[in-house]
Short mmCIF file of C-alpha atoms in Angstrom, two decimals:
data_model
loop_
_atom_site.label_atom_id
_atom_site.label_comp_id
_atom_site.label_asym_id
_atom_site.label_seq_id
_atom_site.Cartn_x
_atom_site.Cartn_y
_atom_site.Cartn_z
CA UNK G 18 0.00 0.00 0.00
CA UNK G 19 1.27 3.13 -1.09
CA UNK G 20 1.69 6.14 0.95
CA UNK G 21 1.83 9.67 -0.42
CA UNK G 22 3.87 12.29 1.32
CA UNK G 23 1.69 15.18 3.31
CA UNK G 24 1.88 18.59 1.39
CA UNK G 25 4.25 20.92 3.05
CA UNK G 26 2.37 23.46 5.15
CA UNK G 27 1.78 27.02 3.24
CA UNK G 28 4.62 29.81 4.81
CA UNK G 29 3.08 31.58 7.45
CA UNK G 30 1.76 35.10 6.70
CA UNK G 31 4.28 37.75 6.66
CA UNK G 32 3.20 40.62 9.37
CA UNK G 33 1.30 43.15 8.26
CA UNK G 34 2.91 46.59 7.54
CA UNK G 35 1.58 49.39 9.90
CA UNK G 36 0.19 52.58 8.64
CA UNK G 37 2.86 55.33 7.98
CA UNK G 38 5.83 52.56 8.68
CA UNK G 39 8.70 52.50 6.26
CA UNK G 40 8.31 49.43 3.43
CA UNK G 41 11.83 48.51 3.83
CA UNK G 42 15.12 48.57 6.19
CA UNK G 43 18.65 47.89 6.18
CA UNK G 44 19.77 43.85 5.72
CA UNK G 45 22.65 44.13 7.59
CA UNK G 46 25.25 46.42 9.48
CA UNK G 47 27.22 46.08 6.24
CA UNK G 48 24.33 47.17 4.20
CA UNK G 49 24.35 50.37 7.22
CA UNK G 50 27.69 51.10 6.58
CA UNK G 51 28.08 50.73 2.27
CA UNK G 52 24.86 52.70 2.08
CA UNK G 53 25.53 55.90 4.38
CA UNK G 54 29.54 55.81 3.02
CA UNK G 55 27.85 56.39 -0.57
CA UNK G 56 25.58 58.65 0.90
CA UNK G 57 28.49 60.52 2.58
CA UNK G 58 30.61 60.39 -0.23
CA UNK G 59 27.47 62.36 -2.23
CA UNK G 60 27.15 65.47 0.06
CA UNK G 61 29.54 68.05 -1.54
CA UNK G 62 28.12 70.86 0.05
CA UNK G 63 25.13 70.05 1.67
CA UNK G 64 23.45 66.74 2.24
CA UNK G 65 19.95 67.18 3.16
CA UNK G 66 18.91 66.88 -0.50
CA UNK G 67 20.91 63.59 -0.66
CA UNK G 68 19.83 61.91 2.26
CA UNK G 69 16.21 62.74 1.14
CA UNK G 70 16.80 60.80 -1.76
CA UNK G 71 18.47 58.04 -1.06
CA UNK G 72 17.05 57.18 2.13
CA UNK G 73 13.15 57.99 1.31
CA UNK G 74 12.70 57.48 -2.47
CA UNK G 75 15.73 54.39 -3.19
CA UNK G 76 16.21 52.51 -0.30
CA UNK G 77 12.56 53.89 1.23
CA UNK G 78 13.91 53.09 4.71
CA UNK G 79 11.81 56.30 5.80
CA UNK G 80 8.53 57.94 4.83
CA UNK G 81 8.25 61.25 4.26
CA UNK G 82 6.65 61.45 7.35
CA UNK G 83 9.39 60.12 9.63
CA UNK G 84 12.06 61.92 7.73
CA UNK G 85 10.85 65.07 8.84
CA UNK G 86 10.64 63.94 12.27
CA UNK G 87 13.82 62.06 12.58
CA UNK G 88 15.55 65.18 10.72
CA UNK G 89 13.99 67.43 13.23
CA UNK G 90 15.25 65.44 15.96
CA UNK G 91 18.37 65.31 14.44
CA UNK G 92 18.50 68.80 14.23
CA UNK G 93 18.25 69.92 17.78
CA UNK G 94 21.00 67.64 19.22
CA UNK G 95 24.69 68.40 19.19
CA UNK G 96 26.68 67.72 16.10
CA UNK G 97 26.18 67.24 12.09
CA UNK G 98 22.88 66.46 11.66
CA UNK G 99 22.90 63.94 9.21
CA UNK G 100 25.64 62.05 11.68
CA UNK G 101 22.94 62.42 14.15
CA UNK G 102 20.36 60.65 11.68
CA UNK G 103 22.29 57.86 10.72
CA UNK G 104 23.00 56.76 13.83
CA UNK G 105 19.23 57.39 14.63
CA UNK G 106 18.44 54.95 12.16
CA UNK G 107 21.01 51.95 12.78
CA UNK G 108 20.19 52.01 16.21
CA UNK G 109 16.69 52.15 15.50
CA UNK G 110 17.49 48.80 13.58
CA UNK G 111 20.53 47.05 14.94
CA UNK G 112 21.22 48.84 18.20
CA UNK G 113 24.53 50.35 19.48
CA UNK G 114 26.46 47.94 16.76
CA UNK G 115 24.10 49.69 14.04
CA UNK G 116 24.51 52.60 15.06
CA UNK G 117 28.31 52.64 15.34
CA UNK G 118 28.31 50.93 12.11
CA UNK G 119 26.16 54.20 10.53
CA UNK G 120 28.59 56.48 11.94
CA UNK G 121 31.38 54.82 10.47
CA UNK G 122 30.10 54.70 6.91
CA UNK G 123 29.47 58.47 7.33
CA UNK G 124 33.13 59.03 8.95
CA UNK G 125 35.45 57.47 7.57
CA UNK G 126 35.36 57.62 3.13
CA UNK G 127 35.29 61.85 3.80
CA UNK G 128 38.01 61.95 6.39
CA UNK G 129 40.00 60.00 3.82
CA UNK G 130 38.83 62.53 1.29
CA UNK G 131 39.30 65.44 2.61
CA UNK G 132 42.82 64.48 4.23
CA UNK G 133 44.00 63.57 0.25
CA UNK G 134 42.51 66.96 -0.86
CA UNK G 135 43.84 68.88 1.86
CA UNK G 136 47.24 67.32 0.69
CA UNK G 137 46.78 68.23 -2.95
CA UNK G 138 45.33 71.25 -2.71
CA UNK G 139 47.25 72.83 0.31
CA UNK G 140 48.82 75.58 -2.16
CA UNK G 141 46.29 76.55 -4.27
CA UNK G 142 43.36 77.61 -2.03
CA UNK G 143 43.58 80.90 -2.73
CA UNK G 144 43.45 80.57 -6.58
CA UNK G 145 40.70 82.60 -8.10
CA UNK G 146 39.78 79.70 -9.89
CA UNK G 147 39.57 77.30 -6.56
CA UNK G 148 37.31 80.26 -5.19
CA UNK G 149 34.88 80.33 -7.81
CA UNK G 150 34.36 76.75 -8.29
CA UNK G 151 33.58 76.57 -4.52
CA UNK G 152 31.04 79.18 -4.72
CA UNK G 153 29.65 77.77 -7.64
CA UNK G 154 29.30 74.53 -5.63
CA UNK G 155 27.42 76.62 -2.65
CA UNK G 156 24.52 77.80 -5.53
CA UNK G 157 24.32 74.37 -6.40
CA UNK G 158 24.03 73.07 -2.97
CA UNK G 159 21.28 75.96 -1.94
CA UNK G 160 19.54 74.91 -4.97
CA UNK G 161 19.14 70.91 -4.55
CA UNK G 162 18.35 72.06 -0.90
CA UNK G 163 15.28 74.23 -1.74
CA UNK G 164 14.25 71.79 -4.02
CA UNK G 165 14.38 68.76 -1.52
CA UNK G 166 12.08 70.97 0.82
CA UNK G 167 9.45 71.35 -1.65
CA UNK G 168 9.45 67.59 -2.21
CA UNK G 169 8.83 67.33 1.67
CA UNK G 170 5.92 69.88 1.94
CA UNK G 171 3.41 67.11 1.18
CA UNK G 172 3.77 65.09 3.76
CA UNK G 173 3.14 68.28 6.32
CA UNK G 174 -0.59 67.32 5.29
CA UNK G 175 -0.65 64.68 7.92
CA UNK G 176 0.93 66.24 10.49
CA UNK G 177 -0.63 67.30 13.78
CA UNK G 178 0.30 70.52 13.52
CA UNK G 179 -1.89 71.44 10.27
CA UNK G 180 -0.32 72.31 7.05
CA UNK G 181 -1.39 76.36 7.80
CA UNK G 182 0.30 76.36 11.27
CA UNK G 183 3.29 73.70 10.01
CA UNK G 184 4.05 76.43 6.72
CA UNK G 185 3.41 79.45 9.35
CA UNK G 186 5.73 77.94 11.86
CA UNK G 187 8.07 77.80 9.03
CA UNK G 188 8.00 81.23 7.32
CA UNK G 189 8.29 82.55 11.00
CA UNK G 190 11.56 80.61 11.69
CA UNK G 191 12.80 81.54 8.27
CA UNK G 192 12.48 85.28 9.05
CA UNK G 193 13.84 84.83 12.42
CA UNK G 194 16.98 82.95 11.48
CA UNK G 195 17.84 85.31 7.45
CA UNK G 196 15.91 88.46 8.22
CA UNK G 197 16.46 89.11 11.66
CA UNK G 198 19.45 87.21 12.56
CA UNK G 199 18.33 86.08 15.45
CA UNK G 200 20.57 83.03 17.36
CA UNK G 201 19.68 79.57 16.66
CA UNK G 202 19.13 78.40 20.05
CA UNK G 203 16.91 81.32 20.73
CA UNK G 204 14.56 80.39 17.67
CA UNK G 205 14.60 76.64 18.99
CA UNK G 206 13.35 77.56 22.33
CA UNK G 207 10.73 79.91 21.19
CA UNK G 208 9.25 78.66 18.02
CA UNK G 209 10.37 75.23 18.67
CA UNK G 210 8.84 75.24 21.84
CA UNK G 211 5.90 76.41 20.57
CA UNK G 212 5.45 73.70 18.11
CA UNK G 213 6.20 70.79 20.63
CA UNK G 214 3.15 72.62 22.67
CA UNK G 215 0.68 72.93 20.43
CA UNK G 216 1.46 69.33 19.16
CA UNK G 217 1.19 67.84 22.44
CA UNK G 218 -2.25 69.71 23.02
CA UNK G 219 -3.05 68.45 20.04
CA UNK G 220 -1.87 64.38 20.05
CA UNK G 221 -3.88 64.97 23.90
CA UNK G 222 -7.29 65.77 22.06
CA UNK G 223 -6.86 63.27 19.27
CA UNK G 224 -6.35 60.53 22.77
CA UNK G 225 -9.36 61.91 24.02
CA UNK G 226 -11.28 61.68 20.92
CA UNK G 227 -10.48 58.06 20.21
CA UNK G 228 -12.82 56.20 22.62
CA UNK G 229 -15.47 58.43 21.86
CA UNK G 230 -14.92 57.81 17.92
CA UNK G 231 -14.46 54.07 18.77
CA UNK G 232 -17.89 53.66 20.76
CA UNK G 233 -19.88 55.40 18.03
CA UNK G 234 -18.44 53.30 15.37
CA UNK G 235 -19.72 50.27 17.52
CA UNK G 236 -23.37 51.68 17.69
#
């Protein structure tokens, strides 16, 4: 009598992604460190245009949403900000090692970089010619900067804030910080500040709300 093998059991159902949670992450610390080294080795003269790219629309290892977040977070603690993010994000994935392993993809390809430069260029910084390609670099960099904020503005839609008090917020720190020259610490306590209030007032209605919403729906 014959006996036919049992069918192997269907793969279990992969978890379901949460709303507003990134559709990928980082495979590996090594994936950590090759990915913010390129990224690093991108940002000749500003990188927040970069990082949006590669880390929201290629790899998609943040939504808009949480870029803006973890970038505002970034922003407010001591040193580089982008240094600050990547290590945000490989601890967020792989802990301490992750994080360390972040940092030293953003660290170590520029250091090598700008030590090799530094060597070849040591006499000729002064060169009209050195000075205007630098500058033309800065227009560059002020231009794929304004151009990575507009591709962020969407996502200020969903924010608690509101997209009138989130663009409001922001046309007030802009005047504060190029108009009136006012210290950057100064404009983080006050408008900042007032943001983190008014979002917290906010996130504590929505919390109230919620039961209320959920007992209607029942009805």
């Amino acid at each position: 009598m014959s006996h036919r093998a049992a069918p192997d059991p269907p793969p279990p159902p992969l978890p379901a992604q949460t709303e507003g949670e990134a559709p990928c992450r980082p495979r590996s610390k090594t994936d950590l460190f090759l990915s913010f080294t390129w990224l690093a080795m991108q940002g000749f003269g500003g990188v927040l245009a970069v990082v949006q790219r590669e880390l929201v629309e290629k790899k998609r290892w943040l939504t808009r949403e949480q870029f803006l977040e973890d970038w505002a977070v970034a922003q407010i603690m001591p040193g580089p900000n982008v240094v600050n993010l990547s290590m945000m994000i490989g601890g967020r994935h792989f802990g301490l090692a992750g994080a360390m392993a972040a940092l030293g993809g953003m660290l170590l390809a520029p250091l090598l970089v700008v030590l090799l430069l530094a060597a070849l260029l040591g006499g000729v910084e002064g060169s009209p010619a050195v000075q205007g390609a630098l500058r033309g670099m800065g227009a560059v960099a002020a231009g794929m900067m304004a151009a990575s904020g507009l591709k962020l503005l969407p996502a200020l839609r969903s924010n608690v804030l509101g997209l009138r008090l989130s663009l409001a917020l922001a046309a007030a720190t802009f005047v504060a910080i190029a108009l009136l020259r006012w210290r950057l610490l100064w404009v983080l306590l006050g408008l900042g500040g007032l943001g983190c209030v008014w979002a917290w007032r906010q996130l504590g209605r929505i919390t109230r709300q919620a039961p209320a919403a959920s007992a209607e729906a029942r009805r």
